[in-house]
Short mmCIF file of C-alpha atoms in Angstrom, two decimals:
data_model
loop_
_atom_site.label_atom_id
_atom_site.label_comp_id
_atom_site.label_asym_id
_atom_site.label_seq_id
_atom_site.Cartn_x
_atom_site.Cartn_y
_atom_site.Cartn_z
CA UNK A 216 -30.55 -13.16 2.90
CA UNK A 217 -27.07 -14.32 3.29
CA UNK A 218 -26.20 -15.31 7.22
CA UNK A 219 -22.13 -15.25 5.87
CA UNK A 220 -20.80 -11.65 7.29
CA UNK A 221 -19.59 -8.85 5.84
CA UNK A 222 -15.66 -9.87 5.09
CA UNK A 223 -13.37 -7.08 4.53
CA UNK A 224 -10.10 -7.44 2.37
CA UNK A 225 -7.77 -4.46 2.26
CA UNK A 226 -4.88 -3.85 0.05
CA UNK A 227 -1.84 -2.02 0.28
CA UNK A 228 -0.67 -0.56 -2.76
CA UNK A 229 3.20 0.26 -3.84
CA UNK A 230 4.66 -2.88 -3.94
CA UNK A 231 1.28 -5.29 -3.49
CA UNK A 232 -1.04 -3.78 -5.71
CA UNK A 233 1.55 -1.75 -8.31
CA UNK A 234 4.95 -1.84 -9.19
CA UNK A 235 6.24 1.96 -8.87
CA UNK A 236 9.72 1.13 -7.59
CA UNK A 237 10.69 2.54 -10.92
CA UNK A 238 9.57 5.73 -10.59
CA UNK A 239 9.54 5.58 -6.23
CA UNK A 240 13.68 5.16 -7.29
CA UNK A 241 13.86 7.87 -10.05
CA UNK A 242 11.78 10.60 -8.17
CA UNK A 243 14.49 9.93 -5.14
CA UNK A 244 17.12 10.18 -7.66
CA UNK A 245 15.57 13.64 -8.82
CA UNK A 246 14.78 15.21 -5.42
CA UNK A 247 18.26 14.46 -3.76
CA UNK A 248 20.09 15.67 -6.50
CA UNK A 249 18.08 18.84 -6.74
CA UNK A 250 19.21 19.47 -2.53
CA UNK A 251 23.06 18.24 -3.40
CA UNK A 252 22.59 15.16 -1.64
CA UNK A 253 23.94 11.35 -2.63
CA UNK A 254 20.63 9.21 -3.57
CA UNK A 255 20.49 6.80 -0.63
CA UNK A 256 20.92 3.15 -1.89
CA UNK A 257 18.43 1.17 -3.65
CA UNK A 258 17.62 -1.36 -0.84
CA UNK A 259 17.46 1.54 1.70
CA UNK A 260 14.42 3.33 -0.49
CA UNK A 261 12.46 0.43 -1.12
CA UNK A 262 12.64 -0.86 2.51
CA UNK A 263 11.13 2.24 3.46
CA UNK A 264 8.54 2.28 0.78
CA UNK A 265 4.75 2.18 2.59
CA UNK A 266 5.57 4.72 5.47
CA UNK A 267 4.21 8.43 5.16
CA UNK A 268 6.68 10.54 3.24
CA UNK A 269 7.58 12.53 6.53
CA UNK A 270 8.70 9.51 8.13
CA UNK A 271 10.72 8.62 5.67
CA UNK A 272 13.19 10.95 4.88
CA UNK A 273 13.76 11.01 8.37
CA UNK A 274 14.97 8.19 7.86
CA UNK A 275 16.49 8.31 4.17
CA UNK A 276 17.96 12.12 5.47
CA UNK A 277 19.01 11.69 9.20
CA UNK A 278 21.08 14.70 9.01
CA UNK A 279 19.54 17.01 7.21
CA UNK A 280 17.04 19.37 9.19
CA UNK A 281 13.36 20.15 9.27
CA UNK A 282 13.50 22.54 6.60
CA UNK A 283 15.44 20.27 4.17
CA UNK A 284 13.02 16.92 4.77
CA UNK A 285 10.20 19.40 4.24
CA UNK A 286 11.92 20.30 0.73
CA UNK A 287 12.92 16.60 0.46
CA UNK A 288 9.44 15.89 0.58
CA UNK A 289 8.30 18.63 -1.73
CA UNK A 290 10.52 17.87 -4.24
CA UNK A 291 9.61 14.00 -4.04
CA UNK A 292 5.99 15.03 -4.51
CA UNK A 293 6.90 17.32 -8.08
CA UNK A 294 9.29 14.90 -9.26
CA UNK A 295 6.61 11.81 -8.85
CA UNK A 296 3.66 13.35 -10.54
CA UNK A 297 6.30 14.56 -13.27
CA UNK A 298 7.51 10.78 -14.18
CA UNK A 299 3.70 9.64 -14.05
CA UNK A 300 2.85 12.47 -16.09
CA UNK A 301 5.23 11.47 -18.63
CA UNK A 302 4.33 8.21 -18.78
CA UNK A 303 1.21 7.55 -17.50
CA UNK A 304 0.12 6.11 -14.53
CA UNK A 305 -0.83 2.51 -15.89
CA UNK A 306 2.51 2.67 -17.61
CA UNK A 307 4.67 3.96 -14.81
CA UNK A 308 3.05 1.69 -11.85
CA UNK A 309 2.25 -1.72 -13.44
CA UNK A 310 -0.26 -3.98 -11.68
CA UNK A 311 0.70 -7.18 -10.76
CA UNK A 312 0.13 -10.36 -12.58
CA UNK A 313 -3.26 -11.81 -11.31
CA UNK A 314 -4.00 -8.64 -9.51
CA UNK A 315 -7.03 -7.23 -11.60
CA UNK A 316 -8.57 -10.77 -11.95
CA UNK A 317 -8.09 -11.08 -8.63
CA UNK A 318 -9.86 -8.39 -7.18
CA UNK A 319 -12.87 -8.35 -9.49
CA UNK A 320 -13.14 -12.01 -8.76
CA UNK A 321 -13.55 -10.91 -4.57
CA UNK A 322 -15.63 -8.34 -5.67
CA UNK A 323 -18.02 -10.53 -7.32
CA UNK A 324 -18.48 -12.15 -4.02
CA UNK A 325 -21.67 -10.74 -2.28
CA UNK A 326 -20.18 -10.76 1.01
CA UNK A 327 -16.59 -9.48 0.46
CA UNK A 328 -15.51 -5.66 0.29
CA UNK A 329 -11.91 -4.30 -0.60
CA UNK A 330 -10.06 -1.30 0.49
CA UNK A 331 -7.06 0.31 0.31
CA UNK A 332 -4.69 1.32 3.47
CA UNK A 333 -1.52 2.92 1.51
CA UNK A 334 1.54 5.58 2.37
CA UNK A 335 -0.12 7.56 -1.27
CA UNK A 336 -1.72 10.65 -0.67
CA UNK A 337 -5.45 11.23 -1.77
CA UNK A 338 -4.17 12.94 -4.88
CA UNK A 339 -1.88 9.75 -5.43
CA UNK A 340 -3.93 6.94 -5.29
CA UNK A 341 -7.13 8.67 -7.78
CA UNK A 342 -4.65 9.06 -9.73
CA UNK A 343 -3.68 5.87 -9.87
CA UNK A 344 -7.17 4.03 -9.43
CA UNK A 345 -8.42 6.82 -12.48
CA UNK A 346 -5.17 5.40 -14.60
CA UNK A 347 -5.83 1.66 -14.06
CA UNK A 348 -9.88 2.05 -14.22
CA UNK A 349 -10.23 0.59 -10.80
CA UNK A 350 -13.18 3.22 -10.28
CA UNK A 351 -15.26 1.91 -7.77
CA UNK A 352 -13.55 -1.11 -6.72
CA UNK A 353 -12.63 0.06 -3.11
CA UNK A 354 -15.46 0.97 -0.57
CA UNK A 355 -12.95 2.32 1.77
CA UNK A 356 -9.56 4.24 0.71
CA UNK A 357 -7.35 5.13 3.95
CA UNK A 358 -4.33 7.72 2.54
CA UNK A 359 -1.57 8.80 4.41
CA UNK A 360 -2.70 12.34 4.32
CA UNK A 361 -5.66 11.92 7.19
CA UNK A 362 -3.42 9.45 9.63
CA UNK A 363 -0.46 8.68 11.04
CA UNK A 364 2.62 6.92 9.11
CA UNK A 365 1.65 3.03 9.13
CA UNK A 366 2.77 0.62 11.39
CA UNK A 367 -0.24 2.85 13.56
CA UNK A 368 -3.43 1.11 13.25
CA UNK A 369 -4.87 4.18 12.59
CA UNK A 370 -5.80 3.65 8.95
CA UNK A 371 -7.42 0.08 9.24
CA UNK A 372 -9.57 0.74 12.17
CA UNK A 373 -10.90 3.83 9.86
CA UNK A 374 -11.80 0.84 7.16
CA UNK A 375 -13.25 -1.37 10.09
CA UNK A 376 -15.90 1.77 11.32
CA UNK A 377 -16.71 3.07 7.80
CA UNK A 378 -17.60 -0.59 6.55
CA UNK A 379 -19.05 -1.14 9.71
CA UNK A 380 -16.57 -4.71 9.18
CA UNK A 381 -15.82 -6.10 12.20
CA UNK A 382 -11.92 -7.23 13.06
CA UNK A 383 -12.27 -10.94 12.82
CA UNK A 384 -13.41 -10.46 9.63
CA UNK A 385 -11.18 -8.24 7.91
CA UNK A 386 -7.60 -8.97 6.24
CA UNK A 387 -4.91 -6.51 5.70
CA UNK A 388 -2.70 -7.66 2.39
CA UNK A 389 1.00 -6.13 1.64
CA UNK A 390 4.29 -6.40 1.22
CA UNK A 391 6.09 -4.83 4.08
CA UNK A 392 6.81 -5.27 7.58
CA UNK A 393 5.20 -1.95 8.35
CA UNK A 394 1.95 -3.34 6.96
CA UNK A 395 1.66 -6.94 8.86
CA UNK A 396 2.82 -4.65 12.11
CA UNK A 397 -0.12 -2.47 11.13
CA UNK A 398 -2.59 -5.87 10.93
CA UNK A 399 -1.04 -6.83 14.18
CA UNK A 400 -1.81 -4.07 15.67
CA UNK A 401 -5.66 -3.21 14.20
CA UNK A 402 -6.39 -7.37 15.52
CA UNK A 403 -6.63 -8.07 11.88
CA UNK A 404 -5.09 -10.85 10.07
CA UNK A 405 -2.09 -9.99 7.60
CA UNK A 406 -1.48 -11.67 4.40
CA UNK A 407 2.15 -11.12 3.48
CA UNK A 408 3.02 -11.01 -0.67
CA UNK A 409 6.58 -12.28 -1.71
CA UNK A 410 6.75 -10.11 -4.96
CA UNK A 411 6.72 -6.45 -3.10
CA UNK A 412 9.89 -4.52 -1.86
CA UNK A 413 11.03 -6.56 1.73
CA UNK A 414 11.95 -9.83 1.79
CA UNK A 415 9.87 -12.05 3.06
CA UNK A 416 11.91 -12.80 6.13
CA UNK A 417 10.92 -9.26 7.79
CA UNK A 418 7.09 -10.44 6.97
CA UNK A 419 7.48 -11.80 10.39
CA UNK A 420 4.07 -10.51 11.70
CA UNK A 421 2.61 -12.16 8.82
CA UNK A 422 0.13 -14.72 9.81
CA UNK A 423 0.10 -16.20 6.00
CA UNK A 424 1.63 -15.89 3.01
CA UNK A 425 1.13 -15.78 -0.89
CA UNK A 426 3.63 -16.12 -4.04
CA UNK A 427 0.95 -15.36 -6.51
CA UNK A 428 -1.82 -13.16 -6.49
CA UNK A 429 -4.48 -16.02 -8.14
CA UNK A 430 -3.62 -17.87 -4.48
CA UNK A 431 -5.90 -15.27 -2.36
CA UNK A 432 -9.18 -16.37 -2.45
CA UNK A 433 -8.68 -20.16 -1.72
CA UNK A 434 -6.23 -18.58 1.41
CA UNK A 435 -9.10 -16.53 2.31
CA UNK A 436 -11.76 -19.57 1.97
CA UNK A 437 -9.62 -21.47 4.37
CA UNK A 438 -8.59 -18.75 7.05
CA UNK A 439 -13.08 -17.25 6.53
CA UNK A 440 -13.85 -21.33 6.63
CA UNK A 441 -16.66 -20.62 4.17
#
């Protein structure tokens, strides 16, 4: 029996695991249009890409009022599973390069787990996991419907008790500030991606960093010091 401990490597998705920003951009496009509104700029969507959809459109729709975000949110929601529908969800949200590999290569490992921590809702990410055939890769899935918007901790200490993983042992990988804050928060160590939708320089809670997704497991050799 293996002394090594049970490691714990969770993923966020848009942006880290998945390129949506394609359809992220064109359901915005859709569901501002439908309430009259100008699209908010490009950078502005993506930089808020990760945080629960209540969030934001406060903060892509300061002035409209509760019962506007609410349809602002709606309408995101129809418009989203519309474009994947058309399209389908492999198509419309690409994986990465070196993303698959990557992950069934950690899963391979006896003493590593994976997880997701991501601003989808339930419906969202099966969706996406049943498009890509990543059925059963993930031994913990924390959604944005069952916690508060991310940077709260809320969602990786849920990974931590249901793998029973404790915090020393557990990385949180993504793209966005609101996901190293997250890490930062939970006491676990974040793994900031160059590839997703902020720039790197407001990865600033990052602890490490990666340009390709094949550089992960050596990173996580040296920061587990198997």
């Amino acid at each position: 029996m293996s002394d090594t401990p049970l490691r714990l490597v969770i993923f966020d998705v848009d942006g880290t695991l998945v390129d949506s920003q394609a359809d992220i951009l064109g359901a915005m496009r859709m569901t501002f249009a439908d309430e009259g509104l100008e699209m908010p700029p490009r950078e502005a969507v993506l930089g808020v890409v990760g945080l629960s959809l209540d969030v934001l459109m406060i903060e892509l729709a300061p002035d409209a009022d509760e019962s506007m975000r609410a349809r602002l949110v709606q309408g995101y929601k129809d418009a989203y599973m519309t474009l994947r529908a058309e399209q389908g969800g492999a198509v419309s949200s690409p994986l990465y390069d070196g993303a698959r590999a990557t992950m069934e290569a950690l899963q391979a490992q006896p003493d590593t787990l994976l997880g997701v921590a991501t601003g989808k809702s339930k419906r969202g990410l099966e969706k996406l996991i049943e498009a890509h055939g990543l059925e059963g890769l993930f031994v913990t899935q924390q959604v944005a419907d069952f916690h508060p918007s991310k940077p709260h901790p809320a969602m990786l200490l849920e990974a931590l008790r249901e793998t029973g993983v404790e915090a020393r042992d557990a990385v949180m990988v993504g793209d966005t500030s609101f996901d190293m804050d997250m890490a930062q928060a939970a006491g676990i160590t974040g793994i900031g991606v160059s590839w997703g939708y902020h720039p790197v320089a407001r990865l600033s809670a990052a602890q490490h960093m990666i340009e390709r997704f094949d550089a992960l497991p050596a990173l996580l050799d040296d920061i587990w010091e198997r």
